[in-house]
Coordinates of C-alpha atoms in Angstrom, one line a residue:
X152 CA -13.1 -29.0 -14.1
X153 CA -10.1 -28.8 -11.7
X154 CA -7.0 -27.0 -12.8
X155 CA -4.3 -29.2 -14.2
X156 CA -0.4 -29.5 -13.3
X157 CA 0.5 -27.4 -16.2
X158 CA -2.1 -24.9 -15.3
X159 CA -0.8 -24.7 -11.9
X160 CA 3.0 -24.3 -13.1
X161 CA 1.7 -21.7 -15.7
X162 CA -0.2 -19.7 -12.6
X163 CA 3.4 -19.7 -11.1
X164 CA 4.9 -18.6 -13.9
X165 CA 2.2 -15.4 -14.2
X166 CA 2.8 -14.6 -10.8
X167 CA 6.4 -14.2 -11.6
X168 CA 5.8 -12.3 -14.7
X169 CA 3.3 -10.0 -12.8
X170 CA 6.4 -9.0 -10.3
X171 CA 8.1 -7.2 -13.2
X172 CA 5.1 -4.9 -13.3
X173 CA 5.3 -1.8 -11.1
X174 CA 3.2 -1.4 -8.0
X175 CA 1.2 1.7 -8.5
X176 CA -2.3 2.8 -9.4
X177 CA -3.1 -0.5 -11.0
X178 CA -2.5 -3.8 -10.0
X179 CA 0.4 -5.7 -11.0
X180 CA -0.8 -8.7 -13.1
X181 CA 0.9 -11.7 -15.2
X182 CA -0.7 -13.6 -17.7
X183 CA 0.0 -17.3 -19.9
X184 CA -1.3 -18.4 -22.6
X185 CA -1.7 -22.3 -22.9
X186 CA -2.3 -24.4 -25.6
X187 CA -4.9 -27.3 -25.4
X188 CA -2.0 -29.4 -24.6
X189 CA -0.6 -27.6 -22.1
X190 CA 2.4 -26.0 -23.8
X191 CA 3.2 -22.5 -23.3
X192 CA 2.2 -20.3 -26.1
X193 CA 2.8 -16.8 -25.0
X194 CA 3.5 -14.6 -21.9
X195 CA 2.6 -11.0 -20.8
X196 CA 2.4 -8.9 -18.0
X197 CA 1.1 -5.4 -17.1
X198 CA 3.7 -2.7 -17.2
X199 CA 1.9 0.4 -16.0
X200 CA -1.0 2.7 -16.7
X201 CA -1.8 3.2 -20.3
X202 CA 0.0 0.2 -21.3
X203 CA -1.6 -3.4 -22.5
X204 CA -3.2 -5.4 -19.7
X205 CA -1.3 -8.6 -19.0
X206 CA -3.7 -10.7 -21.0
X207 CA -3.3 -8.5 -24.3
X208 CA 0.2 -8.1 -23.8
X209 CA 0.2 -11.8 -24.2
X210 CA -2.1 -12.2 -27.0
X211 CA -0.3 -9.6 -28.6
X212 CA 2.7 -12.4 -29.2
X213 CA 0.4 -14.4 -31.3
X214 CA -0.6 -14.4 -34.5
X215 CA -4.3 -14.4 -35.0
X216 CA -6.4 -17.6 -34.6
X217 CA -3.5 -18.9 -32.8
X218 CA -5.2 -18.5 -29.1
X219 CA -8.1 -20.3 -30.6
X220 CA -8.9 -23.0 -28.0
X221 CA -6.3 -21.8 -25.4
X222 CA -6.3 -21.4 -22.2
X223 CA -5.5 -17.8 -20.4
X224 CA -4.0 -18.3 -17.1
X225 CA -4.3 -14.9 -15.3
X226 CA -3.5 -13.8 -11.7
X227 CA -6.4 -11.2 -11.7
X228 CA -9.8 -11.6 -13.0
X229 CA -9.7 -10.2 -16.6
X230 CA -11.5 -6.4 -16.7
X231 CA -14.6 -5.9 -18.2
X232 CA -14.4 -2.4 -18.6
X233 CA -13.3 0.6 -21.1
X234 CA -10.4 2.6 -19.5
X235 CA -7.5 3.9 -21.1
X236 CA -7.5 0.0 -23.1
X237 CA -10.5 -2.4 -23.8
X238 CA -12.1 -5.1 -21.7
X239 CA -9.5 -7.5 -21.5
X240 CA -12.2 -10.2 -21.4
X241 CA -13.6 -9.1 -24.6
X242 CA -10.1 -9.7 -26.1
X243 CA -10.0 -13.1 -24.8
X244 CA -13.4 -13.7 -26.6
X245 CA -12.6 -12.2 -29.7
X246 CA -9.3 -14.5 -29.4
X247 CA -11.1 -17.7 -29.1
X248 CA -10.0 -18.7 -25.6
X249 CA -11.7 -21.5 -24.6
X250 CA -11.1 -21.7 -21.1
X251 CA -9.8 -18.9 -18.6
X252 CA -8.1 -19.7 -15.3
X253 CA -8.0 -16.6 -12.6
X254 CA -6.3 -16.5 -9.1
X255 CA -8.6 -13.7 -7.3
X256 CA -11.9 -11.6 -8.4
X257 CA -11.1 -7.8 -9.3
X258 CA -12.5 -6.1 -6.3
X259 CA -12.8 -2.9 -8.4
X260 CA -16.8 -2.0 -9.3
X261 CA -15.9 -0.4 -12.3
X262 CA -13.7 -3.1 -13.8
X263 CA -15.0 -6.4 -12.2
X264 CA -17.4 -8.9 -14.1
X265 CA -15.0 -10.4 -16.4
X266 CA -15.6 -14.0 -15.6
X267 CA -19.4 -13.5 -15.9
X268 CA -19.1 -11.9 -19.4
X269 CA -16.3 -15.0 -19.9
X270 CA -19.1 -17.2 -19.1
X271 CA -22.0 -15.5 -20.8
X272 CA -19.9 -16.1 -24.0
X273 CA -19.4 -19.7 -23.5
X274 CA -15.9 -19.8 -22.1
X275 CA -14.8 -22.3 -19.3
X276 CA -13.8 -20.2 -16.4
X277 CA -12.6 -21.1 -13.1
X278 CA -11.5 -19.2 -10.3
X279 CA -9.5 -19.5 -7.4
X280 CA -5.8 -21.1 -8.6
X281 CA -3.2 -20.2 -5.9
X282 CA -5.1 -17.2 -4.7
X283 CA -3.5 -17.1 -1.4
X284 CA -0.3 -16.4 -3.4
X285 CA -2.2 -13.4 -5.5
X286 CA -3.2 -12.1 -2.5
X287 CA 0.0 -12.1 -0.9
X288 CA 1.4 -10.2 -4.2
X289 CA -1.7 -7.3 -4.6
X290 CA -2.3 -7.1 -0.8
X291 CA -1.5 -3.3 -0.6
X292 CA -3.5 -2.7 -3.9
X293 CA -6.1 -4.9 -2.6
X294 CA -6.4 -3.0 0.5
X295 CA -6.7 0.2 -1.5
X296 CA -9.4 -0.9 -3.4
X297 CA -11.2 -1.7 0.0
X298 CA -10.5 1.5 1.8
X299 CA -11.1 3.8 -1.5
X300 CA -7.5 5.6 0.1
X301 CA -4.3 4.4 0.7
X302 CA -3.8 2.6 4.0
X303 CA -2.7 4.8 6.6
X304 CA -0.2 4.3 9.5
X305 CA 0.2 6.5 12.3
X306 CA 3.5 6.9 14.3
X307 CA 4.7 8.6 17.2
X308 CA 7.4 8.0 19.8
X309 CA 6.9 8.8 23.6
X310 CA 8.1 8.5 26.9
X311 CA 6.3 6.2 29.6
X312 CA 4.1 9.2 30.5
X313 CA 2.9 9.9 26.8
X314 CA 5.2 12.8 26.2
X315 CA 6.4 13.3 22.6
X316 CA 9.4 16.2 23.9
X317 CA 10.5 17.6 27.0
X318 CA 9.2 21.0 28.1
X319 CA 11.6 23.0 26.4
X320 CA 10.7 21.4 23.1
X321 CA 13.6 19.0 22.6
X322 CA 12.7 15.6 21.3
X323 CA 15.7 13.9 19.8
X324 CA 16.3 10.9 21.1
X325 CA 13.3 9.8 23.3
X326 CA 14.0 6.4 22.1
X327 CA 16.9 4.6 21.4
X328 CA 19.1 3.0 18.2
X329 CA 17.2 0.0 18.2
X330 CA 14.1 1.7 17.8
X331 CA 15.2 4.1 15.6
X332 CA 16.5 1.4 13.5
X333 CA 12.9 0.2 13.2
X334 CA 11.4 3.2 12.2
X335 CA 13.8 3.4 9.0
X336 CA 12.7 -0.2 8.4
X337 CA 9.2 0.9 8.1
X338 CA 9.8 3.9 6.3
X339 CA 11.3 2.1 3.7
X340 CA 8.2 0.0 3.3
X341 CA 5.9 3.0 3.0
X342 CA 5.3 4.6 -0.2
X343 CA 4.8 8.3 1.3
X344 CA 6.0 9.6 4.6
X345 CA 3.7 12.6 6.5
X346 CA 4.5 15.7 8.5
X347 CA 3.2 18.4 9.1
X348 CA 4.9 22.1 8.8
X349 CA 5.0 22.4 12.3
X350 CA 7.5 19.3 12.7
X351 CA 9.1 20.2 9.7
X352 CA 9.9 23.6 11.1
X353 CA 11.1 22.6 14.3
X354 CA 13.1 19.6 13.7
X355 CA 14.0 20.1 10.0
X356 CA 13.8 16.2 9.3
X357 CA 15.4 14.5 6.1
X358 CA 12.2 12.1 5.7
X359 CA 14.4 9.3 4.2
X360 CA 14.7 5.8 5.3
X361 CA 18.3 5.4 6.2
X362 CA 20.5 2.0 7.1
X363 CA 22.9 1.8 10.4
X364 CA 26.1 3.2 8.5
X365 CA 23.7 6.5 7.3
X366 CA 23.1 4.9 3.7
X367 CA 19.9 5.5 2.1
X368 CA 17.7 2.2 1.8
X369 CA 16.9 1.3 -2.0
X370 CA 13.2 2.0 -1.4
X371 CA 12.6 5.9 -0.3
X372 CA 9.2 7.1 0.4
X373 CA 8.0 10.2 -1.3
X374 CA 8.0 13.1 1.4
X375 CA 4.7 14.7 2.0
X376 CA 4.5 18.4 3.8
X377 CA 0.6 19.2 5.3
X378 CA 0.2 22.6 5.7
X379 CA 0.1 25.8 4.2
X380 CA 3.7 27.6 5.9
X381 CA 6.1 27.9 3.2
X382 CA 9.0 25.1 3.3
X383 CA 12.3 26.8 3.7
X384 CA 15.0 26.4 1.0
X385 CA 17.6 25.2 3.1
X386 CA 14.8 22.5 4.6
X387 CA 16.8 18.9 4.4
X388 CA 13.5 17.8 2.7
X389 CA 14.3 19.6 -0.2
X390 CA 17.5 17.1 -0.8
X391 CA 15.1 13.9 -0.4
X392 CA 15.5 11.5 -3.5
X393 CA 12.0 12.2 -4.3
X394 CA 10.6 16.1 -4.8
X395 CA 8.3 16.7 -1.6
X396 CA 4.3 16.9 -2.0
X397 CA 2.5 19.8 0.0
X398 CA -0.6 20.0 0.8
X399 CA -2.8 22.5 3.0
X400 CA -4.6 20.9 6.1
X401 CA -7.5 18.9 4.1
X402 CA -6.6 15.1 4.7
X403 CA -9.6 13.4 2.3
X404 CA -8.0 15.6 -0.8
X405 CA -4.5 14.7 -0.1
X406 CA -5.1 10.8 0.6
X407 CA -7.2 10.9 -3.0
X408 CA -4.5 12.5 -4.8
X409 CA -1.9 10.4 -3.2
X410 CA -4.1 7.2 -4.4
X411 CA -4.2 8.4 -8.1
X412 CA -0.3 8.8 -7.9
X413 CA -0.1 5.3 -6.8
X414 CA 0.6 5.7 -3.4
X415 CA -0.7 2.7 -1.1
X416 CA 0.8 3.1 2.2
X417 CA 1.3 6.0 3.9
X418 CA 3.5 6.4 7.3
X419 CA 2.4 9.4 9.5
X420 CA 5.5 10.5 11.4
X421 CA 4.1 13.8 12.9
X422 CA 3.6 15.9 14.8
X423 CA 1.3 15.2 17.7
X424 CA -1.4 17.7 16.0
X425 CA -1.2 16.0 12.4
X426 CA -1.5 12.7 14.4
X427 CA -4.4 13.6 16.1
X428 CA -6.3 14.8 12.9
X429 CA -5.9 11.4 11.1
X430 CA -7.1 10.0 14.4
X431 CA -10.1 12.2 14.6
X432 CA -11.0 11.7 11.0
X433 CA -10.9 8.1 11.5
X434 CA -8.5 7.8 8.8
X435 CA -5.8 5.8 10.9
X436 CA -5.5 1.9 10.0
X437 CA -3.0 1.5 12.3
X438 CA -0.8 2.6 14.9
X439 CA 2.9 2.3 15.5
X440 CA 3.5 3.6 19.5
X441 CA 7.5 3.2 20.3
X442 CA 7.4 3.7 24.1
X443 CA 10.8 4.7 25.7
X444 CA 11.2 3.8 29.8
X445 CA 11.5 7.6 30.5
X446 CA 9.3 10.0 32.4
X447 CA 9.3 13.8 31.2
X448 CA 6.2 15.3 32.5
X449 CA 4.8 18.6 31.5
X450 CA 2.2 19.5 28.5
X451 CA 4.2 17.9 25.4
X452 CA 1.8 15.4 24.7
X453 CA 2.7 12.7 22.1
X454 CA -1.0 13.1 20.6
X455 CA -3.2 16.0 20.7
X456 CA -7.2 16.3 21.0
X457 CA -8.9 13.4 19.1
X458 CA -12.5 14.4 19.9
X459 CA -12.8 12.3 22.9
X460 CA -14.8 13.9 25.6
X461 CA -15.8 11.5 27.9
X462 CA -14.5 8.2 28.4
X463 CA -17.6 6.2 26.8
X464 CA -16.2 7.8 23.9
X465 CA -12.5 6.5 24.3
X466 CA -11.1 5.3 20.8
X467 CA -10.5 1.3 21.7
X468 CA -7.8 -0.4 19.7
X469 CA -6.5 -3.8 19.5
X470 CA -3.1 -4.6 20.4
X471 CA -1.6 -6.9 17.5
X472 CA 1.7 -7.0 19.1
X473 CA 4.3 -6.1 21.6
X474 CA 7.6 -5.8 20.9
X475 CA 10.9 -5.4 22.9
X476 CA 13.4 -3.3 21.0
X477 CA 16.5 -2.4 22.9
X478 CA 15.2 -0.8 26.0
X479 CA 12.4 0.7 24.1
X480 CA 9.0 -1.0 23.5
X481 CA 7.1 -0.7 20.0
X482 CA 3.3 -1.3 20.1
X483 CA 1.4 -2.1 17.1
X484 CA -2.1 -1.4 17.3
X485 CA -5.5 -1.5 15.4
X486 CA -8.8 0.2 15.5
X487 CA -11.4 -2.0 16.8
X488 CA -14.7 -1.6 14.6
X489 CA -17.8 0.3 15.9
X490 CA -20.2 -2.1 17.4
X491 CA -17.0 -4.5 18.6
X492 CA -15.6 -2.4 21.5

């Protein structure tokens, strides 16, 4: 059965409802219940971990029996597991819903299978309505499900000869104001920003996302410090809008904890040793390299040892874009999958 015009309209509404929910550990999901004649009976959305899922939220607005023979329009496949809440697929079956239309399948092995369960109970099920729009909405959450951890972007600024600082250690500013504004824009798009204790103690970064006039962007990444050295009481990061998180050098446990906190996108800003550790452990999904037309010489490399000893071991990248930012260049690259190089 092909989706009706009313079902298309309802899915667009469900997507709007989904955006009301918080972005975090759980996906943003919206649901609309339609009568057999295509009228809206109820709406719902997921309001965060531990709260009713979108389908149950919508059903809760109806009297018992009102959903019998109805159609449920949902932006994500109804779940099929017992967590803090029961399976949405079962709730829809018990409510007497006769048809379920959802945009995209649940990629989580634990919660997926709702569509199959609904079909086994005799419910008419259709998948794929406005799938592209739902993918766009859930892009970062879906990435976390695929990777099993937050998406990691490693960023650094360097001179044309690959140096992050002059011989005396000074590094502000290698790049110009246009490139720095781009960095702050990307900080505002991240959920967390990571530096090592070495960079924090040497540069005392605020780790905020700021506009050209110095004001803070509406979205601020959570500051994350890697390393066991104490953060001074006077450190600028202590005045960040969000309390900073500190982890020892083990990256996998740190990323796992960030995922549990609802972090989808991590921006690694330094320094050279921390950046290299993410590269060395194959935890870098994207690179942002800001290149200034300057020569510094010396040994203050932008990236430390990444475990490459011969040219055959080079970590090959695919250049996604090159952009001129004032006098500087921004190179965006991603790792080439093994076997493709």
